[in-house]
Structure formats: C-alpha cells, structure tokens
Amino acid sequence: MVLRRRKGSRLGKRTSLKALPDLLLDWYGEHARELPWRVLPAARAEGVRPDPYAVWLCEIMMQQTTIPHGTPYYHKFLERWPSVDALAAANDEDVMSAWAGLGYYARARNLLKCAREVAQLGAFPETETELKKLPGIGPYTAGAMAAIVFDAPGAAAVDGNVERVMTRVLAVEAEWAEAKKEVAVVVQALVPDDRPGEFAEAFMDLGATVCMPRNPACGRCPVSKLCRARKAGEQERYPIKAKKTPLPVRKGVVFVAERDGAVLLERRPDKGLLGGMLGLPTSDWVVGGPSEALPPCVGDWQSIGGVRHVFTHFALELDVRVASVTDSLDGHWVKADAVDGLPSVFKKAFVLWHKQS
C-alpha cells in the first residue's frame, strides 16, 4: 500500500505501509495482553467470539481512565449486572453509585439508556452505522465494537493509542487535533478484511505497551522499520500537541453536616456536572467564588481547609465547612462509615472531614 499526499495533507511525500498489517498481527499473536473482556488470537482461531456486552461495557468504562483503575469497576458491574438485560432493569441510583470514581457521569446515564435500547432491540447492532445510533456510542466505540465483536470489514477503532502510533509512523506535522483526521483515513485503509478485530486490538496494545507517550520502546516495536519518526530520531516529538492554556479556576464551598454520626448528602440535578449523583451540599462553583454560600441547615459552621479537583475544562477549589447539627432537616442522612460511591471531588472533602473528626 502506498499512500500519496493529497492536497493539504501533511503526511509526507510518500509512505509505504503495505507490510504494516502483517507485521502488527504477527507481533500481536505473540504479545497480546490478556484482558478480562478479550478473546485471545488462539481462541478466536477456534471460533470463540467476544461477548458484545463485555466489550461495550469495557469500552465505555475505559474511555477516560486507565485499565488498572477501570478493571475493578468492570468486574463489579459484570458481577452485579451480568447481561445487558440485567443492566437495563437496574435501578438508576444503583448504577450511578456503582459508577462513582470513574468520572464523566454522563457516560453512566448513557450506559443505562443504551442498555435499555439494546434490551428492546434484543441484541447489539452489528454495523458501525447502527451502533452509532445508540446513546453514548460515538465513532470510536462504534468502530471498536464493529471490529472487535463482529469483525465487520473495514471497521477501524482509532483511539489515542492508535493516533499516537500513526503520527509517529507517518511523522505527521499537523497538530494532533488536525492529525486525527489524517490518521483515521489511513488506518481505515489498512484494516485487513479477514481480521479487523485483532487488527484493532493489536494497534491498541502497541500504543499501550510499546509506542508509549514517553520513552517508547522502539527496539521492541514490530513496525519500527516503517516509522519515519524513529528514522529521524524524533519519536517523542510526535504527536505534535498545541500548547496548553491554563484552566480557569472556579471556587465554592462544600458543607459536611453531621448529625448523630450521619452525614447529609443531596441528589444533584439530573442535568449538568455530576448529574444525578449523590454528593455533599455545595454553593455555586464560580470564578472568583460565590457571592454567598448558604449552608443546608443551621449550625456552627467552621472551615477545616480546602480541596482541589480538576475537571476537563476547569479546576475547582472548595472550602470545606463542617458543623455538628441538631436540625431535623429531611434528606439523605447516611451513617459516616456507610458513605460510599461519592464522586471524587466530594470524596476528597469527606475524607478531609473524616480524618479530623
């Protein structure tokens, strides 16, 4: 395969990648990671197929976290809800609580919506086009499922690992946001008709274990002879990323109200950040801090310090205020030793209080 530079492209004059699929698949046959949701090459050769539910669950969970962090959540979900039908029938609050700690909570809401639609359909669709119609499934997840689960011809799973590998192989001079478009076209053209699923998983493994962001292990890379960045000795220069701008800082107050050994929690609105999650009462989160921070009940409120949490688009600094109260306010009063499943930002505040109580 010879990829010629199209007008406006920054791929270089000419790059031959004909050998890449075979090199990558041969390497994967020996070095495939054993993952709970994966069917290894030997088993695939015997006709064993991946479980669509398991692959979908892991793909949604691992989008914004690492495999070591996400795998325990995967096992807990699968133990509690072993099928898409079981998840579809689950209580929303139970699923949101089980998701706490994985972040990006809109994914948990979409997880439930998707499970319920699939349960109505009777099975997961087998094409990228139909998969993308489901809640929470975008181009990457649709491509990954179509390739890994259904071996759909031409289906490509282009995640950050794949993008990093190919920007180095091709020495793409465009910034990463633009390079993604170039890479997606190239990768799709490379997908072998007979083994799209293993090709997708091999690419992911290569980026995760060999062509890493820092200190890539080029001596172990099966496609190093094709890599233009390696030839130039500039592996870590790629992908070229835009300079980061400092995140805006929002400030607020979080309240820990304690009554008879129990802590007051509140359900956040379904829409918005941390939507539908149980958390500690807070003020608004605004740049410069809120004009006023009204506590949820009467008490002798004292500040015990602050916590900081970084979201995708802003950093949050919260003043933690605590009080022992006698107010008969109704709400979610939970015994302190039974508090579990808080989003990370509230967990930090709770832990700060708990250490001092």
CSV table of C-alpha atoms in Angstrom, one decimal:
chain,number,residue,atom,x,y,z
A,1,MET,CA,0.0,0.0,0.0
A,2,VAL,CA,1.4,3.4,-1.0
A,3,LEU,CA,-0.3,6.5,0.5
A,4,ARG,CA,0.2,9.5,-1.6
A,5,ARG,CA,0.0,13.0,-0.3
A,6,ARG,CA,-3.3,14.6,-1.1
A,7,LYS,CA,-3.7,18.4,-1.4
A,8,GLY,CA,-3.3,20.0,2.1
A,9,SER,CA,-2.0,16.8,3.7
A,10,ARG,CA,1.0,16.8,5.9
A,11,LEU,CA,1.7,13.1,5.7
A,12,GLY,CA,4.8,13.5,3.7
A,13,LYS,CA,5.6,12.9,0.1
A,14,ARG,CA,5.1,9.1,0.0
A,15,THR,CA,4.8,6.5,2.7
A,16,SER,CA,4.7,2.7,2.0
A,17,LEU,CA,2.7,0.8,4.7
A,18,LYS,CA,1.9,-2.4,2.8
A,19,ALA,CA,3.7,-4.5,5.3
A,20,LEU,CA,2.2,-2.9,8.4
A,21,PRO,CA,-0.9,-5.1,9.0
A,22,ASP,CA,1.1,-8.4,8.7
A,23,LEU,CA,3.9,-7.1,11.0
A,24,LEU,CA,1.4,-5.9,13.5
A,25,LEU,CA,-0.7,-9.1,13.6
A,26,ASP,CA,2.3,-11.4,13.8
A,27,TRP,CA,3.5,-9.4,16.8
A,28,TYR,CA,0.0,-9.5,18.4
A,29,GLY,CA,-0.1,-13.2,18.1
A,30,GLU,CA,2.8,-13.4,20.5
A,31,HIS,CA,2.3,-10.4,22.7
A,32,ALA,CA,-1.5,-9.9,23.1
A,33,ARG,CA,-2.4,-8.7,26.5
A,34,GLU,CA,-4.8,-10.9,28.5
A,35,LEU,CA,-7.7,-8.7,29.4
A,36,PRO,CA,-11.0,-9.9,31.0
A,37,TRP,CA,-13.1,-8.9,28.1
A,38,ARG,CA,-10.8,-10.0,25.3
A,39,VAL,CA,-10.7,-13.2,23.3
A,40,LEU,CA,-7.1,-14.0,22.5
A,41,PRO,CA,-5.9,-15.0,19.0
A,42,ALA,CA,-5.7,-18.7,19.7
A,43,ALA,CA,-9.3,-18.8,20.9
A,44,ARG,CA,-10.5,-16.7,18.0
A,45,ALA,CA,-8.9,-19.1,15.7
A,46,GLU,CA,-11.1,-21.8,17.3
A,47,GLY,CA,-14.2,-19.8,16.6
A,48,VAL,CA,-14.7,-18.2,20.1
A,49,ARG,CA,-16.3,-14.8,19.7
A,50,PRO,CA,-16.2,-11.8,22.1
A,51,ASP,CA,-19.2,-11.0,24.2
A,52,PRO,CA,-20.8,-7.8,22.8
A,53,TYR,CA,-21.9,-6.7,26.3
A,54,ALA,CA,-18.5,-7.2,27.8
A,55,VAL,CA,-16.7,-5.3,25.1
A,56,TRP,CA,-19.2,-2.5,25.1
A,57,LEU,CA,-19.0,-2.2,28.9
A,58,CYS,CA,-15.2,-2.1,28.9
A,59,GLU,CA,-15.1,0.4,26.0
A,60,ILE,CA,-17.4,2.8,27.8
A,61,MET,CA,-15.6,2.5,31.1
A,62,MET,CA,-12.1,2.8,29.9
A,63,GLN,CA,-12.6,5.9,27.7
A,64,GLN,CA,-11.4,8.3,30.4
A,65,THR,CA,-9.4,6.1,32.7
A,66,THR,CA,-6.6,3.5,32.8
A,67,ILE,CA,-7.2,-0.2,32.5
A,68,PRO,CA,-5.7,-0.8,36.0
A,69,HIS,CA,-8.1,1.7,37.5
A,70,GLY,CA,-11.1,0.7,35.5
A,71,THR,CA,-10.9,-3.1,35.6
A,72,PRO,CA,-12.2,-3.5,39.2
A,73,TYR,CA,-15.2,-1.4,38.2
A,74,TYR,CA,-15.7,-3.7,35.2
A,75,HIS,CA,-15.7,-6.8,37.4
A,76,LYS,CA,-18.1,-5.3,39.9
A,77,PHE,CA,-20.5,-4.3,37.2
A,78,LEU,CA,-20.4,-7.7,35.5
A,79,GLU,CA,-20.9,-9.5,38.8
A,80,ARG,CA,-23.9,-7.3,39.7
A,81,TRP,CA,-25.4,-7.0,36.2
A,82,PRO,CA,-24.1,-9.9,34.1
A,83,SER,CA,-26.0,-9.1,31.0
A,84,VAL,CA,-27.3,-6.1,29.1
A,85,ASP,CA,-30.8,-7.2,30.1
A,86,ALA,CA,-29.8,-7.2,33.8
A,87,LEU,CA,-28.3,-3.7,33.4
A,88,ALA,CA,-31.3,-2.4,31.6
A,89,ALA,CA,-33.5,-3.5,34.5
A,90,ALA,CA,-31.2,-1.9,37.1
A,91,ASN,CA,-32.2,1.0,39.4
A,92,ASP,CA,-30.7,4.3,38.1
A,93,GLU,CA,-29.4,5.3,41.5
A,94,ASP,CA,-27.6,1.9,42.0
A,95,VAL,CA,-25.8,2.3,38.6
A,96,MET,CA,-24.8,5.9,39.3
A,97,SER,CA,-23.5,4.9,42.7
A,98,ALA,CA,-21.5,2.0,41.3
A,99,TRP,CA,-20.0,4.3,38.6
A,100,ALA,CA,-18.7,6.8,41.2
A,101,GLY,CA,-15.0,7.2,40.8
A,102,LEU,CA,-14.9,6.7,37.1
A,103,GLY,CA,-15.8,10.3,36.3
A,104,TYR,CA,-17.7,11.8,33.4
A,105,TYR,CA,-21.0,10.8,34.8
A,106,ALA,CA,-23.0,11.5,31.6
A,107,ARG,CA,-21.4,8.2,30.4
A,108,ALA,CA,-23.2,6.3,33.3
A,109,ARG,CA,-26.5,7.9,32.3
A,110,ASN,CA,-26.0,7.0,28.7
A,111,LEU,CA,-24.9,3.5,29.7
A,112,LEU,CA,-28.3,2.9,31.2
A,113,LYS,CA,-30.1,4.5,28.2
A,114,CYS,CA,-28.1,2.3,25.8
A,115,ALA,CA,-28.7,-0.9,27.8
A,116,ARG,CA,-32.4,-0.3,27.7
A,117,GLU,CA,-32.5,0.4,24.0
A,118,VAL,CA,-30.4,-2.7,23.3
A,119,ALA,CA,-32.7,-4.8,25.5
A,120,GLN,CA,-35.6,-3.6,23.5
A,121,LEU,CA,-33.8,-4.4,20.2
A,122,GLY,CA,-32.9,-7.9,21.5
A,123,ALA,CA,-29.2,-7.6,20.7
A,124,PHE,CA,-26.5,-5.1,19.8
A,125,PRO,CA,-26.5,-4.0,16.1
A,126,GLU,CA,-23.5,-5.3,14.1
A,127,THR,CA,-22.6,-2.3,12.0
A,128,GLU,CA,-20.9,1.0,12.8
A,129,THR,CA,-23.8,2.9,11.3
A,130,GLU,CA,-26.4,1.3,13.6
A,131,LEU,CA,-24.2,1.2,16.6
A,132,LYS,CA,-23.7,5.0,16.4
A,133,LYS,CA,-27.4,5.5,16.8
A,134,LEU,CA,-27.3,4.2,20.3
A,135,PRO,CA,-26.9,6.6,23.3
A,136,GLY,CA,-23.3,7.2,24.3
A,137,ILE,CA,-21.7,5.3,21.4
A,138,GLY,CA,-19.6,7.6,19.2
A,139,PRO,CA,-17.5,6.9,16.2
A,140,TYR,CA,-14.6,5.3,18.1
A,141,THR,CA,-16.8,3.0,20.2
A,142,ALA,CA,-18.9,2.0,17.2
A,143,GLY,CA,-15.7,1.2,15.2
A,144,ALA,CA,-14.2,-0.7,18.1
A,145,MET,CA,-17.3,-2.8,18.6
A,146,ALA,CA,-17.9,-3.4,14.9
A,147,ALA,CA,-14.3,-4.6,14.5
A,148,ILE,CA,-13.7,-6.5,17.8
A,149,VAL,CA,-17.0,-8.1,18.3
A,150,PHE,CA,-18.4,-8.5,14.7
A,151,ASP,CA,-15.2,-8.5,12.6
A,152,ALA,CA,-17.0,-6.0,10.3
A,153,PRO,CA,-14.9,-5.5,7.1
A,154,GLY,CA,-13.3,-2.0,7.1
A,155,ALA,CA,-14.3,-1.2,10.7
A,156,ALA,CA,-11.5,0.7,12.4
A,157,ALA,CA,-11.0,1.6,16.0
A,158,VAL,CA,-8.9,4.7,16.2
A,159,ASP,CA,-8.2,5.7,19.8
A,160,GLY,CA,-5.5,7.8,21.3
A,161,ASN,CA,-3.0,4.9,21.2
A,162,VAL,CA,-3.6,4.3,17.5
A,163,GLU,CA,-3.3,8.0,16.8
A,164,ARG,CA,0.0,8.3,18.6
A,165,VAL,CA,1.4,5.3,16.8
A,166,MET,CA,0.4,6.6,13.4
A,167,THR,CA,1.5,10.2,13.9
A,168,ARG,CA,5.0,8.7,14.6
A,169,VAL,CA,5.0,6.2,11.8
A,170,LEU,CA,4.0,9.0,9.3
A,171,ALA,CA,5.8,11.8,11.1
A,172,VAL,CA,2.6,13.9,10.8
A,173,GLU,CA,3.5,17.6,11.2
A,174,ALA,CA,0.0,18.8,11.9
A,175,GLU,CA,-1.1,19.4,15.4
A,176,TRP,CA,-2.9,16.5,17.0
A,177,ALA,CA,-6.4,17.8,16.5
A,178,GLU,CA,-5.9,18.0,12.8
A,179,ALA,CA,-3.7,14.9,12.6
A,180,LYS,CA,-6.6,12.8,14.0
A,181,LYS,CA,-8.5,13.2,10.7
A,182,GLU,CA,-5.5,12.2,8.6
A,183,VAL,CA,-4.8,9.2,10.8
A,184,ALA,CA,-8.4,7.9,10.7
A,185,VAL,CA,-8.3,7.8,6.9
A,186,VAL,CA,-5.0,6.0,6.8
A,187,VAL,CA,-5.9,3.4,9.5
A,188,GLN,CA,-9.2,2.5,7.8
A,189,ALA,CA,-7.4,1.9,4.6
A,190,LEU,CA,-5.1,-0.6,6.4
A,191,VAL,CA,-7.7,-2.7,8.0
A,192,PRO,CA,-7.4,-6.3,6.7
A,193,ASP,CA,-10.7,-7.8,5.6
A,194,ASP,CA,-10.1,-11.1,7.3
A,195,ARG,CA,-9.0,-9.9,10.8
A,196,PRO,CA,-10.3,-6.4,11.6
A,197,GLY,CA,-11.0,-7.3,15.3
A,198,GLU,CA,-7.5,-8.5,16.0
A,199,PHE,CA,-6.0,-5.6,14.0
A,200,ALA,CA,-7.8,-3.1,16.2
A,201,GLU,CA,-6.7,-4.8,19.4
A,202,ALA,CA,-3.1,-5.2,18.1
A,203,PHE,CA,-3.0,-1.4,17.4
A,204,MET,CA,-4.3,-0.6,20.9
A,205,ASP,CA,-1.8,-2.9,22.5
A,206,LEU,CA,1.1,-1.5,20.5
A,207,GLY,CA,0.3,2.0,21.7
A,208,ALA,CA,-0.3,1.0,25.3
A,209,THR,CA,2.7,-1.2,25.8
A,210,VAL,CA,5.4,-0.2,23.2
A,211,CYS,CA,4.7,3.1,21.5
A,212,MET,CA,4.0,4.9,24.8
A,213,PRO,CA,3.8,8.7,25.2
A,214,ARG,CA,7.2,8.8,26.9
A,215,ASN,CA,10.2,6.6,26.3
A,216,PRO,CA,8.7,4.5,23.5
A,217,ALA,CA,10.3,1.0,23.4
A,218,CYS,CA,11.2,1.3,19.7
A,219,GLY,CA,13.6,-1.7,20.0
A,220,ARG,CA,10.5,-3.9,20.6
A,221,CYS,CA,8.3,-2.3,18.0
A,222,PRO,CA,7.2,-4.6,15.1
A,223,VAL,CA,6.7,-1.7,12.8
A,224,SER,CA,9.8,0.4,13.7
A,225,LYS,CA,11.3,-0.1,10.2
A,226,LEU,CA,8.3,1.8,8.8
A,227,CYS,CA,8.5,4.6,11.3
A,228,ARG,CA,9.6,7.9,9.9
A,229,ALA,CA,9.9,9.4,13.4
A,230,ARG,CA,12.2,6.6,14.5
A,231,LYS,CA,14.4,7.1,11.4
A,232,ALA,CA,14.7,10.8,12.3
A,233,GLY,CA,15.4,10.0,16.0
A,234,GLU,CA,12.4,12.2,16.9
A,235,GLN,CA,9.9,9.7,18.3
A,236,GLU,CA,8.9,11.8,21.3
A,237,ARG,CA,8.3,14.9,19.1
A,238,TYR,CA,5.1,13.3,17.9
A,239,PRO,CA,2.2,13.7,18.1
A,240,ILE,CA,2.5,17.5,17.9
A,241,LYS,CA,0.2,19.0,20.5
A,242,ALA,CA,-1.0,22.5,20.8
A,243,LYS,CA,0.3,24.4,23.8
A,244,LYS,CA,-1.9,24.0,26.8
A,245,THR,CA,-3.7,27.1,28.2
A,246,PRO,CA,-4.1,27.3,31.9
A,247,LEU,CA,-7.5,26.0,33.1
A,248,PRO,CA,-9.9,28.6,34.6
A,249,VAL,CA,-10.3,28.2,38.4
A,250,ARG,CA,-13.7,28.1,40.0
A,251,LYS,CA,-14.3,28.4,43.7
A,252,GLY,CA,-17.1,27.4,46.1
A,253,VAL,CA,-18.0,26.0,49.4
A,254,VAL,CA,-18.8,22.4,50.3
A,255,PHE,CA,-20.7,21.6,53.5
A,256,VAL,CA,-20.3,18.5,55.8
A,257,ALA,CA,-23.3,18.4,58.1
A,258,GLU,CA,-23.0,15.7,60.8
A,259,ARG,CA,-25.9,14.6,63.0
A,260,ASP,CA,-25.8,11.6,65.3
A,261,GLY,CA,-23.0,10.0,63.3
A,262,ALA,CA,-24.7,10.6,60.0
A,263,VAL,CA,-23.7,12.9,57.1
A,264,LEU,CA,-26.2,14.9,54.9
A,265,LEU,CA,-26.0,14.1,51.2
A,266,GLU,CA,-28.1,15.5,48.4
A,267,ARG,CA,-29.1,14.4,45.0
A,268,ARG,CA,-27.7,16.6,42.3
A,269,PRO,CA,-29.9,17.7,39.4
A,270,ASP,CA,-30.1,15.2,36.5
A,271,LYS,CA,-28.6,17.7,34.1
A,272,GLY,CA,-25.3,19.3,34.5
A,273,LEU,CA,-22.0,18.3,36.0
A,274,LEU,CA,-22.2,15.2,38.2
A,275,GLY,CA,-25.8,15.0,37.2
A,276,GLY,CA,-28.0,12.5,39.2
A,277,MET,CA,-25.2,11.7,41.7
A,278,LEU,CA,-25.4,11.8,45.5
A,279,GLY,CA,-22.9,14.4,46.8
A,280,LEU,CA,-22.3,16.8,49.7
A,281,PRO,CA,-24.3,20.1,49.7
A,282,THR,CA,-22.4,22.9,48.0
A,283,SER,CA,-22.6,26.5,46.9
A,284,ASP,CA,-22.4,27.5,43.3
A,285,TRP,CA,-19.0,27.0,41.7
A,286,VAL,CA,-17.9,30.2,40.0
A,287,VAL,CA,-14.8,32.1,39.1
A,288,GLY,CA,-13.8,34.3,42.0
A,289,GLY,CA,-16.1,32.4,44.4
A,290,PRO,CA,-19.8,32.7,45.1
A,291,SER,CA,-21.2,35.9,46.4
A,292,GLU,CA,-22.8,34.0,49.2
A,293,ALA,CA,-22.6,30.4,50.4
A,294,LEU,CA,-25.8,29.4,52.3
A,295,PRO,CA,-25.4,26.2,54.4
A,296,PRO,CA,-28.1,23.5,54.1
A,297,CYS,CA,-29.1,23.9,57.7
A,298,VAL,CA,-28.4,25.9,60.9
A,299,GLY,CA,-25.2,25.1,62.7
A,300,ASP,CA,-21.9,26.4,63.9
A,301,TRP,CA,-20.1,26.1,60.6
A,302,GLN,CA,-16.3,26.1,60.7
A,303,SER,CA,-13.8,25.9,57.8
A,304,ILE,CA,-11.3,23.0,58.1
A,305,GLY,CA,-9.3,23.6,54.9
A,306,GLY,CA,-9.8,23.2,51.2
A,307,VAL,CA,-9.8,20.6,48.5
A,308,ARG,CA,-8.9,20.9,44.8
A,309,HIS,CA,-10.2,18.9,41.9
A,310,VAL,CA,-9.6,19.2,38.2
A,311,PHE,CA,-12.4,18.7,35.7
A,312,THR,CA,-11.9,18.7,31.9
A,313,HIS,CA,-12.5,22.4,31.4
A,314,PHE,CA,-11.8,23.9,34.8
A,315,ALA,CA,-10.1,23.4,38.2
A,316,LEU,CA,-12.3,23.6,41.3
A,317,GLU,CA,-11.2,24.8,44.7
A,318,LEU,CA,-13.7,24.1,47.6
A,319,ASP,CA,-13.6,25.5,51.1
A,320,VAL,CA,-14.7,22.6,53.3
A,321,ARG,CA,-17.0,23.8,56.1
A,322,VAL,CA,-18.3,21.4,58.8
A,323,ALA,CA,-20.8,21.5,61.6
A,324,SER,CA,-22.5,19.2,64.1
A,325,VAL,CA,-26.2,20.0,63.8
A,326,THR,CA,-29.4,19.1,65.5
A,327,ASP,CA,-31.6,20.4,62.7
A,328,SER,CA,-34.5,18.0,61.9
A,329,LEU,CA,-34.0,18.7,58.1
A,330,ASP,CA,-35.2,15.8,56.0
A,331,GLY,CA,-32.8,14.4,53.4
A,332,HIS,CA,-30.3,11.7,52.7
A,333,TRP,CA,-28.7,11.2,56.1
A,334,VAL,CA,-26.1,8.4,55.8
A,335,LYS,CA,-24.0,6.9,58.5
A,336,ALA,CA,-20.5,8.2,58.1
A,337,ASP,CA,-19.0,4.7,58.0
A,338,ALA,CA,-21.5,3.7,55.3
A,339,VAL,CA,-20.8,6.6,52.9
A,340,ASP,CA,-19.7,5.1,49.6
A,341,GLY,CA,-19.8,5.9,45.9
A,342,LEU,CA,-19.2,9.7,46.2
A,343,PRO,CA,-17.8,11.4,43.1
A,344,SER,CA,-14.1,12.2,43.6
A,345,VAL,CA,-14.5,15.9,44.4
A,346,PHE,CA,-16.9,15.1,47.3
A,347,LYS,CA,-14.9,12.1,48.4
A,348,LYS,CA,-11.9,14.4,48.9
A,349,ALA,CA,-13.9,16.8,51.1
A,350,PHE,CA,-15.5,13.9,53.1
A,351,VAL,CA,-12.0,12.3,53.7
A,352,LEU,CA,-10.7,15.6,54.9
A,353,TRP,CA,-13.5,15.9,57.4
A,354,HIS,CA,-13.4,12.2,58.4
A,355,LYS,CA,-9.6,12.4,59.2
A,356,GLN,CA,-10.3,15.3,61.6
A,357,SER,CA,-13.5,14.0,63.2
